């Protein structure tokens, strides 16, 4: 029996060591990937914290000049927005780990490409440049989100939730009608490219905002259910 036990030990021990080593390697790899993802996300937040506030400031000046369709501030805002969105597309493509998952990455890229198409309209039609600020005012919501991530200050979280509801879920759907009226006044019909570029893009953006809202609510319910289950176990 001693010989049998010794043979079994010599046979099983190396296998156990390999399994433990493999498991530890997987854990180390997962920790490393998680750290890289957090670093990429943090860098992205800092990028937004630097780039988006100036867009919000330009938006304010543009809104103050909304009755003057020839004001240069409209064009400056449109081009600044275009440059920021294009740069953010490049960053997301090169550093996909900055997003929490493939679904979020995909929807963000779709959102950004739609936004590029939308902002190209006021760029190529300067008389409609004042419309850009109607859309970029929603970046107040993004600023609140980024500042909360960077500072962890609760008021920014409340501001994010409030502006998400008022701007993304109320104001953006209203802009569908506003852009429709603008296109009708310019003589475009729903089958024309400028109409699809503006009204169609706005409808798509509203759809994405609704999707992200549902995603947020669903993830919140999952977290609450998991917390409840852990509480029952304890």
PDB file of C-alpha atoms in Angstrom:
ATOM      1  CA  UNK A   1       0.000   0.000   0.000  1.00  0.00           C
ATOM      2  CA  UNK A   2       2.906   2.322   0.651  1.00  0.00           C
ATOM      3  CA  UNK A   3       4.177   1.785  -2.875  1.00  0.00           C
ATOM      4  CA  UNK A   4       0.699   2.386  -4.308  1.00  0.00           C
ATOM      5  CA  UNK A   5       0.320   5.579  -2.293  1.00  0.00           C
ATOM      6  CA  UNK A   6       3.755   6.777  -3.391  1.00  0.00           C
ATOM      7  CA  UNK A   7       3.011   6.099  -7.056  1.00  0.00           C
ATOM      8  CA  UNK A   8      -0.355   7.837  -6.790  1.00  0.00           C
ATOM      9  CA  UNK A   9       1.262  10.814  -5.116  1.00  0.00           C
ATOM     10  CA  UNK A  10       4.003  11.059  -7.729  1.00  0.00           C
ATOM     11  CA  UNK A  11       1.390  10.797 -10.487  1.00  0.00           C
ATOM     12  CA  UNK A  12      -1.197  13.217  -9.117  1.00  0.00           C
ATOM     13  CA  UNK A  13       1.123  15.854  -7.666  1.00  0.00           C
ATOM     14  CA  UNK A  14       2.566  17.054 -11.014  1.00  0.00           C
ATOM     15  CA  UNK A  15      -0.942  17.210 -12.523  1.00  0.00           C
ATOM     16  CA  UNK A  16      -2.196  19.200  -9.524  1.00  0.00           C
ATOM     17  CA  UNK A  17       0.768  21.577  -9.783  1.00  0.00           C
ATOM     18  CA  UNK A  18       0.114  22.146 -13.491  1.00  0.00           C
ATOM     19  CA  UNK A  19      -3.582  22.847 -12.807  1.00  0.00           C
ATOM     20  CA  UNK A  20      -2.775  25.276  -9.991  1.00  0.00           C
ATOM     21  CA  UNK A  21      -0.157  27.022 -12.102  1.00  0.00           C
ATOM     22  CA  UNK A  22      -2.591  27.297 -15.016  1.00  0.00           C
ATOM     23  CA  UNK A  23      -5.311  28.700 -12.753  1.00  0.00           C
ATOM     24  CA  UNK A  24      -2.929  31.244 -11.246  1.00  0.00           C
ATOM     25  CA  UNK A  25      -1.787  32.275 -14.727  1.00  0.00           C
ATOM     26  CA  UNK A  26      -5.404  32.807 -15.767  1.00  0.00           C
ATOM     27  CA  UNK A  27      -6.057  34.913 -12.663  1.00  0.00           C
ATOM     28  CA  UNK A  28      -2.949  37.017 -13.285  1.00  0.00           C
ATOM     29  CA  UNK A  29      -3.949  37.442 -16.934  1.00  0.00           C
ATOM     30  CA  UNK A  30      -7.479  38.501 -15.985  1.00  0.00           C
ATOM     31  CA  UNK A  31      -6.138  40.961 -13.400  1.00  0.00           C
ATOM     32  CA  UNK A  32      -3.772  42.412 -15.993  1.00  0.00           C
ATOM     33  CA  UNK A  33      -6.552  42.777 -18.580  1.00  0.00           C
ATOM     34  CA  UNK A  34      -8.808  44.394 -15.982  1.00  0.00           C
ATOM     35  CA  UNK A  35      -6.076  46.849 -15.023  1.00  0.00           C
ATOM     36  CA  UNK A  36      -5.465  47.701 -18.691  1.00  0.00           C
ATOM     37  CA  UNK A  37      -9.193  48.257 -19.243  1.00  0.00           C
ATOM     38  CA  UNK A  38      -9.440  50.541 -16.208  1.00  0.00           C
ATOM     39  CA  UNK A  39      -6.389  52.511 -17.353  1.00  0.00           C
ATOM     40  CA  UNK A  40      -7.812  52.892 -20.880  1.00  0.00           C
ATOM     41  CA  UNK A  41     -11.175  54.003 -19.489  1.00  0.00           C
ATOM     42  CA  UNK A  42      -9.532  56.484 -17.105  1.00  0.00           C
ATOM     43  CA  UNK A  43      -7.475  57.988 -19.937  1.00  0.00           C
ATOM     44  CA  UNK A  44     -10.623  58.273 -22.052  1.00  0.00           C
ATOM     45  CA  UNK A  45     -12.411  60.064 -19.201  1.00  0.00           C
ATOM     46  CA  UNK A  46      -9.534  62.551 -18.906  1.00  0.00           C
ATOM     47  CA  UNK A  47      -9.624  63.094 -22.666  1.00  0.00           C
ATOM     48  CA  UNK A  48     -13.333  63.888 -22.458  1.00  0.00           C
ATOM     49  CA  UNK A  49     -12.806  66.082 -19.387  1.00  0.00           C
ATOM     50  CA  UNK A  50     -10.416  68.218 -21.428  1.00  0.00           C
ATOM     51  CA  UNK A  51     -12.249  68.258 -24.778  1.00  0.00           C
ATOM     52  CA  UNK A  52     -15.964  68.422 -23.943  1.00  0.00           C
ATOM     53  CA  UNK A  53     -16.166  71.467 -21.616  1.00  0.00           C
ATOM     54  CA  UNK A  54     -14.908  73.788 -24.407  1.00  0.00           C
ATOM     55  CA  UNK A  55     -17.636  72.371 -26.674  1.00  0.00           C
ATOM     56  CA  UNK A  56     -20.213  73.188 -23.983  1.00  0.00           C
ATOM     57  CA  UNK A  57     -18.836  76.753 -23.718  1.00  0.00           C
ATOM     58  CA  UNK A  58     -18.969  77.175 -27.510  1.00  0.00           C
ATOM     59  CA  UNK A  59     -22.514  75.796 -27.425  1.00  0.00           C
ATOM     60  CA  UNK A  60     -23.534  78.506 -24.952  1.00  0.00           C
ATOM     61  CA  UNK A  61     -22.100  81.263 -27.146  1.00  0.00           C
ATOM     62  CA  UNK A  62     -23.752  79.754 -30.216  1.00  0.00           C
ATOM     63  CA  UNK A  63     -27.139  79.618 -28.512  1.00  0.00           C
ATOM     64  CA  UNK A  64     -26.784  83.284 -27.561  1.00  0.00           C
ATOM     65  CA  UNK A  65     -26.236  84.027 -31.268  1.00  0.00           C
ATOM     66  CA  UNK A  66     -28.958  81.670 -32.541  1.00  0.00           C
ATOM     67  CA  UNK A  67     -30.951  84.533 -34.089  1.00  0.00           C
ATOM     68  CA  UNK A  68     -27.890  85.553 -36.115  1.00  0.00           C
ATOM     69  CA  UNK A  69     -27.500  82.773 -38.652  1.00  0.00           C
ATOM     70  CA  UNK A  70     -24.317  84.329 -40.049  1.00  0.00           C
ATOM     71  CA  UNK A  71     -22.457  84.318 -36.738  1.00  0.00           C
ATOM     72  CA  UNK A  72     -19.027  82.676 -37.042  1.00  0.00           C
ATOM     73  CA  UNK A  73     -19.437  80.900 -33.708  1.00  0.00           C
ATOM     74  CA  UNK A  74     -21.827  78.406 -35.331  1.00  0.00           C
ATOM     75  CA  UNK A  75     -19.181  77.257 -37.786  1.00  0.00           C
ATOM     76  CA  UNK A  76     -16.516  77.105 -35.069  1.00  0.00           C
ATOM     77  CA  UNK A  77     -18.770  74.915 -32.932  1.00  0.00           C
ATOM     78  CA  UNK A  78     -19.633  72.625 -35.858  1.00  0.00           C
ATOM     79  CA  UNK A  79     -16.005  72.071 -36.842  1.00  0.00           C
ATOM     80  CA  UNK A  80     -14.882  71.622 -33.223  1.00  0.00           C
ATOM     81  CA  UNK A  81     -17.590  69.023 -32.685  1.00  0.00           C
ATOM     82  CA  UNK A  82     -16.644  67.239 -35.895  1.00  0.00           C
ATOM     83  CA  UNK A  83     -12.961  67.147 -34.890  1.00  0.00           C
ATOM     84  CA  UNK A  84     -13.722  65.854 -31.388  1.00  0.00           C
ATOM     85  CA  UNK A  85     -16.048  63.085 -32.597  1.00  0.00           C
ATOM     86  CA  UNK A  86     -13.544  62.012 -35.281  1.00  0.00           C
ATOM     87  CA  UNK A  87     -10.737  61.891 -32.707  1.00  0.00           C
ATOM     88  CA  UNK A  88     -12.905  59.891 -30.307  1.00  0.00           C
ATOM     89  CA  UNK A  89     -13.673  57.368 -33.052  1.00  0.00           C
ATOM     90  CA  UNK A  90      -9.941  56.864 -33.598  1.00  0.00           C
ATOM     91  CA  UNK A  91      -9.327  56.402 -29.862  1.00  0.00           C
ATOM     92  CA  UNK A  92     -12.177  53.904 -29.468  1.00  0.00           C
ATOM     93  CA  UNK A  93     -10.954  51.888 -32.461  1.00  0.00           C
ATOM     94  CA  UNK A  94      -7.342  51.856 -31.272  1.00  0.00           C
ATOM     95  CA  UNK A  95      -8.172  51.325 -27.590  1.00  0.00           C
ATOM     96  CA  UNK A  96     -11.448  49.348 -27.511  1.00  0.00           C
ATOM     97  CA  UNK A  97     -10.875  48.429 -23.853  1.00  0.00           C
ATOM     98  CA  UNK A  98     -11.892  51.981 -22.913  1.00  0.00           C
ATOM     99  CA  UNK A  99     -15.506  50.757 -23.233  1.00  0.00           C
ATOM    100  CA  UNK A 100     -17.046  48.206 -20.835  1.00  0.00           C
ATOM    101  CA  UNK A 101     -17.877  45.696 -23.572  1.00  0.00           C
ATOM    102  CA  UNK A 102     -18.319  45.037 -27.306  1.00  0.00           C
ATOM    103  CA  UNK A 103     -21.974  46.129 -27.325  1.00  0.00           C
ATOM    104  CA  UNK A 104     -21.150  49.506 -25.814  1.00  0.00           C
ATOM    105  CA  UNK A 105     -18.181  49.915 -28.145  1.00  0.00           C
ATOM    106  CA  UNK A 106     -20.316  49.093 -31.189  1.00  0.00           C
ATOM    107  CA  UNK A 107     -23.142  51.442 -30.238  1.00  0.00           C
ATOM    108  CA  UNK A 108     -20.697  54.242 -29.404  1.00  0.00           C
ATOM    109  CA  UNK A 109     -19.063  53.932 -32.836  1.00  0.00           C
ATOM    110  CA  UNK A 110     -22.460  53.864 -34.566  1.00  0.00           C
ATOM    111  CA  UNK A 111     -23.466  56.946 -32.563  1.00  0.00           C
ATOM    112  CA  UNK A 112     -20.285  58.779 -33.518  1.00  0.00           C
ATOM    113  CA  UNK A 113     -20.544  58.024 -37.238  1.00  0.00           C
ATOM    114  CA  UNK A 114     -24.182  59.168 -37.243  1.00  0.00           C
ATOM    115  CA  UNK A 115     -23.114  62.333 -35.426  1.00  0.00           C
ATOM    116  CA  UNK A 116     -20.434  63.022 -38.045  1.00  0.00           C
ATOM    117  CA  UNK A 117     -23.043  62.735 -40.779  1.00  0.00           C
ATOM    118  CA  UNK A 118     -25.418  64.998 -38.893  1.00  0.00           C
ATOM    119  CA  UNK A 119     -22.889  67.738 -38.150  1.00  0.00           C
ATOM    120  CA  UNK A 120     -21.741  67.731 -41.769  1.00  0.00           C
ATOM    121  CA  UNK A 121     -25.070  69.295 -42.715  1.00  0.00           C
ATOM    122  CA  UNK A 122     -24.528  72.607 -40.862  1.00  0.00           C
ATOM    123  CA  UNK A 123     -20.894  72.569 -41.993  1.00  0.00           C
ATOM    124  CA  UNK A 124     -21.952  72.382 -45.650  1.00  0.00           C
ATOM    125  CA  UNK A 125     -25.001  74.614 -45.076  1.00  0.00           C
ATOM    126  CA  UNK A 126     -23.699  77.551 -42.996  1.00  0.00           C
ATOM    127  CA  UNK A 127     -27.144  79.180 -42.765  1.00  0.00           C
ATOM    128  CA  UNK A 128     -28.232  76.185 -40.683  1.00  0.00           C
ATOM    129  CA  UNK A 129     -25.112  76.310 -38.515  1.00  0.00           C
ATOM    130  CA  UNK A 130     -27.090  77.496 -35.508  1.00  0.00           C
ATOM    131  CA  UNK A 131     -28.734  74.056 -35.336  1.00  0.00           C
ATOM    132  CA  UNK A 132     -25.497  72.425 -34.129  1.00  0.00           C
ATOM    133  CA  UNK A 133     -25.859  73.988 -30.694  1.00  0.00           C
ATOM    134  CA  UNK A 134     -29.336  72.483 -30.377  1.00  0.00           C
ATOM    135  CA  UNK A 135     -27.644  69.071 -30.427  1.00  0.00           C
ATOM    136  CA  UNK A 136     -24.379  69.776 -28.613  1.00  0.00           C
ATOM    137  CA  UNK A 137     -26.212  71.202 -25.599  1.00  0.00           C
ATOM    138  CA  UNK A 138     -26.601  67.537 -24.617  1.00  0.00           C
ATOM    139  CA  UNK A 139     -22.871  67.487 -23.885  1.00  0.00           C
ATOM    140  CA  UNK A 140     -23.747  69.074 -20.536  1.00  0.00           C
ATOM    141  CA  UNK A 141     -24.883  65.559 -19.682  1.00  0.00           C
ATOM    142  CA  UNK A 142     -21.546  64.104 -20.789  1.00  0.00           C
ATOM    143  CA  UNK A 143     -19.631  66.680 -18.735  1.00  0.00           C
ATOM    144  CA  UNK A 144     -21.590  65.684 -15.619  1.00  0.00           C
ATOM    145  CA  UNK A 145     -20.822  62.017 -16.281  1.00  0.00           C
ATOM    146  CA  UNK A 146     -17.106  62.568 -16.840  1.00  0.00           C
ATOM    147  CA  UNK A 147     -16.699  64.888 -13.854  1.00  0.00           C
ATOM    148  CA  UNK A 148     -18.429  62.343 -11.638  1.00  0.00           C
ATOM    149  CA  UNK A 149     -16.070  59.607 -12.851  1.00  0.00           C
ATOM    150  CA  UNK A 150     -13.028  61.799 -12.268  1.00  0.00           C
ATOM    151  CA  UNK A 151     -14.041  63.406  -8.962  1.00  0.00           C
ATOM    152  CA  UNK A 152     -16.562  60.854  -7.567  1.00  0.00           C
ATOM    153  CA  UNK A 153     -18.590  63.869  -6.389  1.00  0.00           C
ATOM    154  CA  UNK A 154     -22.274  62.980  -5.913  1.00  0.00           C
ATOM    155  CA  UNK A 155     -23.800  66.236  -7.275  1.00  0.00           C
ATOM    156  CA  UNK A 156     -22.295  65.440 -10.682  1.00  0.00           C
ATOM    157  CA  UNK A 157     -23.998  62.029 -10.608  1.00  0.00           C
ATOM    158  CA  UNK A 158     -27.351  63.683  -9.846  1.00  0.00           C
ATOM    159  CA  UNK A 159     -26.676  66.198 -12.600  1.00  0.00           C
ATOM    160  CA  UNK A 160     -25.900  63.366 -15.002  1.00  0.00           C
ATOM    161  CA  UNK A 161     -29.167  61.556 -14.233  1.00  0.00           C
ATOM    162  CA  UNK A 162     -31.228  64.760 -14.437  1.00  0.00           C
ATOM    163  CA  UNK A 163     -29.720  65.922 -17.743  1.00  0.00           C
ATOM    164  CA  UNK A 164     -29.968  62.411 -19.181  1.00  0.00           C
ATOM    165  CA  UNK A 165     -33.725  62.472 -18.686  1.00  0.00           C
ATOM    166  CA  UNK A 166     -34.336  66.095 -19.687  1.00  0.00           C
ATOM    167  CA  UNK A 167     -31.902  66.329 -22.585  1.00  0.00           C
ATOM    168  CA  UNK A 168     -31.511  62.870 -24.054  1.00  0.00           C
ATOM    169  CA  UNK A 169     -35.025  61.544 -23.451  1.00  0.00           C
ATOM    170  CA  UNK A 170     -37.061  64.765 -23.826  1.00  0.00           C
ATOM    171  CA  UNK A 171     -35.079  67.398 -25.715  1.00  0.00           C
ATOM    172  CA  UNK A 172     -33.617  65.084 -28.373  1.00  0.00           C
ATOM    173  CA  UNK A 173     -37.016  63.656 -29.433  1.00  0.00           C
ATOM    174  CA  UNK A 174     -38.298  67.242 -29.700  1.00  0.00           C
ATOM    175  CA  UNK A 175     -35.442  68.008 -32.108  1.00  0.00           C
ATOM    176  CA  UNK A 176     -36.849  65.435 -34.534  1.00  0.00           C
ATOM    177  CA  UNK A 177     -39.854  67.716 -35.045  1.00  0.00           C
ATOM    178  CA  UNK A 178     -37.634  70.835 -35.036  1.00  0.00           C
ATOM    179  CA  UNK A 179     -35.361  69.471 -37.744  1.00  0.00           C
ATOM    180  CA  UNK A 180     -38.362  68.252 -39.732  1.00  0.00           C
ATOM    181  CA  UNK A 181     -39.763  71.795 -39.738  1.00  0.00           C
ATOM    182  CA  UNK A 182     -36.393  73.200 -40.763  1.00  0.00           C
ATOM    183  CA  UNK A 183     -36.142  70.778 -43.699  1.00  0.00           C
ATOM    184  CA  UNK A 184     -39.698  71.573 -44.814  1.00  0.00           C
ATOM    185  CA  UNK A 185     -38.899  75.295 -44.744  1.00  0.00           C
ATOM    186  CA  UNK A 186     -35.805  74.646 -46.858  1.00  0.00           C
ATOM    187  CA  UNK A 187     -37.895  72.749 -49.396  1.00  0.00           C
ATOM    188  CA  UNK A 188     -36.671  69.230 -48.671  1.00  0.00           C
ATOM    189  CA  UNK A 189     -38.967  66.208 -48.533  1.00  0.00           C
ATOM    190  CA  UNK A 190     -38.464  63.024 -46.449  1.00  0.00           C
ATOM    191  CA  UNK A 191     -36.999  61.244 -49.472  1.00  0.00           C
ATOM    192  CA  UNK A 192     -34.218  63.826 -49.957  1.00  0.00           C
ATOM    193  CA  UNK A 193     -30.694  63.211 -48.629  1.00  0.00           C
ATOM    194  CA  UNK A 194     -30.531  66.366 -46.457  1.00  0.00           C
ATOM    195  CA  UNK A 195     -33.753  65.284 -44.732  1.00  0.00           C
ATOM    196  CA  UNK A 196     -32.370  61.802 -44.051  1.00  0.00           C
ATOM    197  CA  UNK A 197     -29.072  63.344 -42.966  1.00  0.00           C
ATOM    198  CA  UNK A 198     -30.759  65.521 -40.339  1.00  0.00           C
ATOM    199  CA  UNK A 199     -34.123  64.091 -39.306  1.00  0.00           C
ATOM    200  CA  UNK A 200     -33.085  60.494 -39.990  1.00  0.00           C
ATOM    201  CA  UNK A 201     -29.865  60.913 -37.989  1.00  0.00           C
ATOM    202  CA  UNK A 202     -31.748  62.491 -35.106  1.00  0.00           C
ATOM    203  CA  UNK A 203     -34.212  59.598 -35.017  1.00  0.00           C
ATOM    204  CA  UNK A 204     -31.284  57.172 -34.899  1.00  0.00           C
ATOM    205  CA  UNK A 205     -29.651  59.099 -32.040  1.00  0.00           C
ATOM    206  CA  UNK A 206     -32.895  59.040 -30.070  1.00  0.00           C
ATOM    207  CA  UNK A 207     -33.056  55.283 -30.644  1.00  0.00           C
ATOM    208  CA  UNK A 208     -29.509  54.858 -29.282  1.00  0.00           C
ATOM    209  CA  UNK A 209     -30.308  56.982 -26.234  1.00  0.00           C
ATOM    210  CA  UNK A 210     -33.354  54.799 -25.584  1.00  0.00           C
ATOM    211  CA  UNK A 211     -31.234  51.663 -25.955  1.00  0.00           C
ATOM    212  CA  UNK A 212     -28.631  52.940 -23.470  1.00  0.00           C
ATOM    213  CA  UNK A 213     -31.409  53.880 -21.054  1.00  0.00           C
ATOM    214  CA  UNK A 214     -32.851  50.359 -21.218  1.00  0.00           C
ATOM    215  CA  UNK A 215     -29.340  48.927 -20.841  1.00  0.00           C
ATOM    216  CA  UNK A 216     -28.753  51.068 -17.741  1.00  0.00           C
ATOM    217  CA  UNK A 217     -32.067  50.104 -16.159  1.00  0.00           C
ATOM    218  CA  UNK A 218     -31.538  46.410 -16.903  1.00  0.00           C
ATOM    219  CA  UNK A 219     -28.020  46.411 -15.454  1.00  0.00           C
ATOM    220  CA  UNK A 220     -29.348  48.203 -12.378  1.00  0.00           C
ATOM    221  CA  UNK A 221     -31.981  45.511 -11.853  1.00  0.00           C
ATOM    222  CA  UNK A 222     -29.342  42.774 -12.240  1.00  0.00           C
ATOM    223  CA  UNK A 223     -27.106  44.428  -9.643  1.00  0.00           C
ATOM    224  CA  UNK A 224     -30.054  44.846  -7.258  1.00  0.00           C
ATOM    225  CA  UNK A 225     -31.038  41.191  -7.713  1.00  0.00           C
ATOM    226  CA  UNK A 226     -27.463  40.027  -7.121  1.00  0.00           C
ATOM    227  CA  UNK A 227     -27.194  42.197  -3.995  1.00  0.00           C
ATOM    228  CA  UNK A 228     -30.494  40.817  -2.718  1.00  0.00           C
ATOM    229  CA  UNK A 229     -29.324  37.238  -3.330  1.00  0.00           C
ATOM    230  CA  UNK A 230     -26.072  37.880  -1.463  1.00  0.00           C
ATOM    231  CA  UNK A 231     -28.037  39.369   1.441  1.00  0.00           C
ATOM    232  CA  UNK A 232     -30.214  36.252   1.687  1.00  0.00           C
ATOM    233  CA  UNK A 233     -27.136  33.993   1.717  1.00  0.00           C
ATOM    234  CA  UNK A 234     -25.622  35.992   4.539  1.00  0.00           C
TER     235      UNK A 234
END
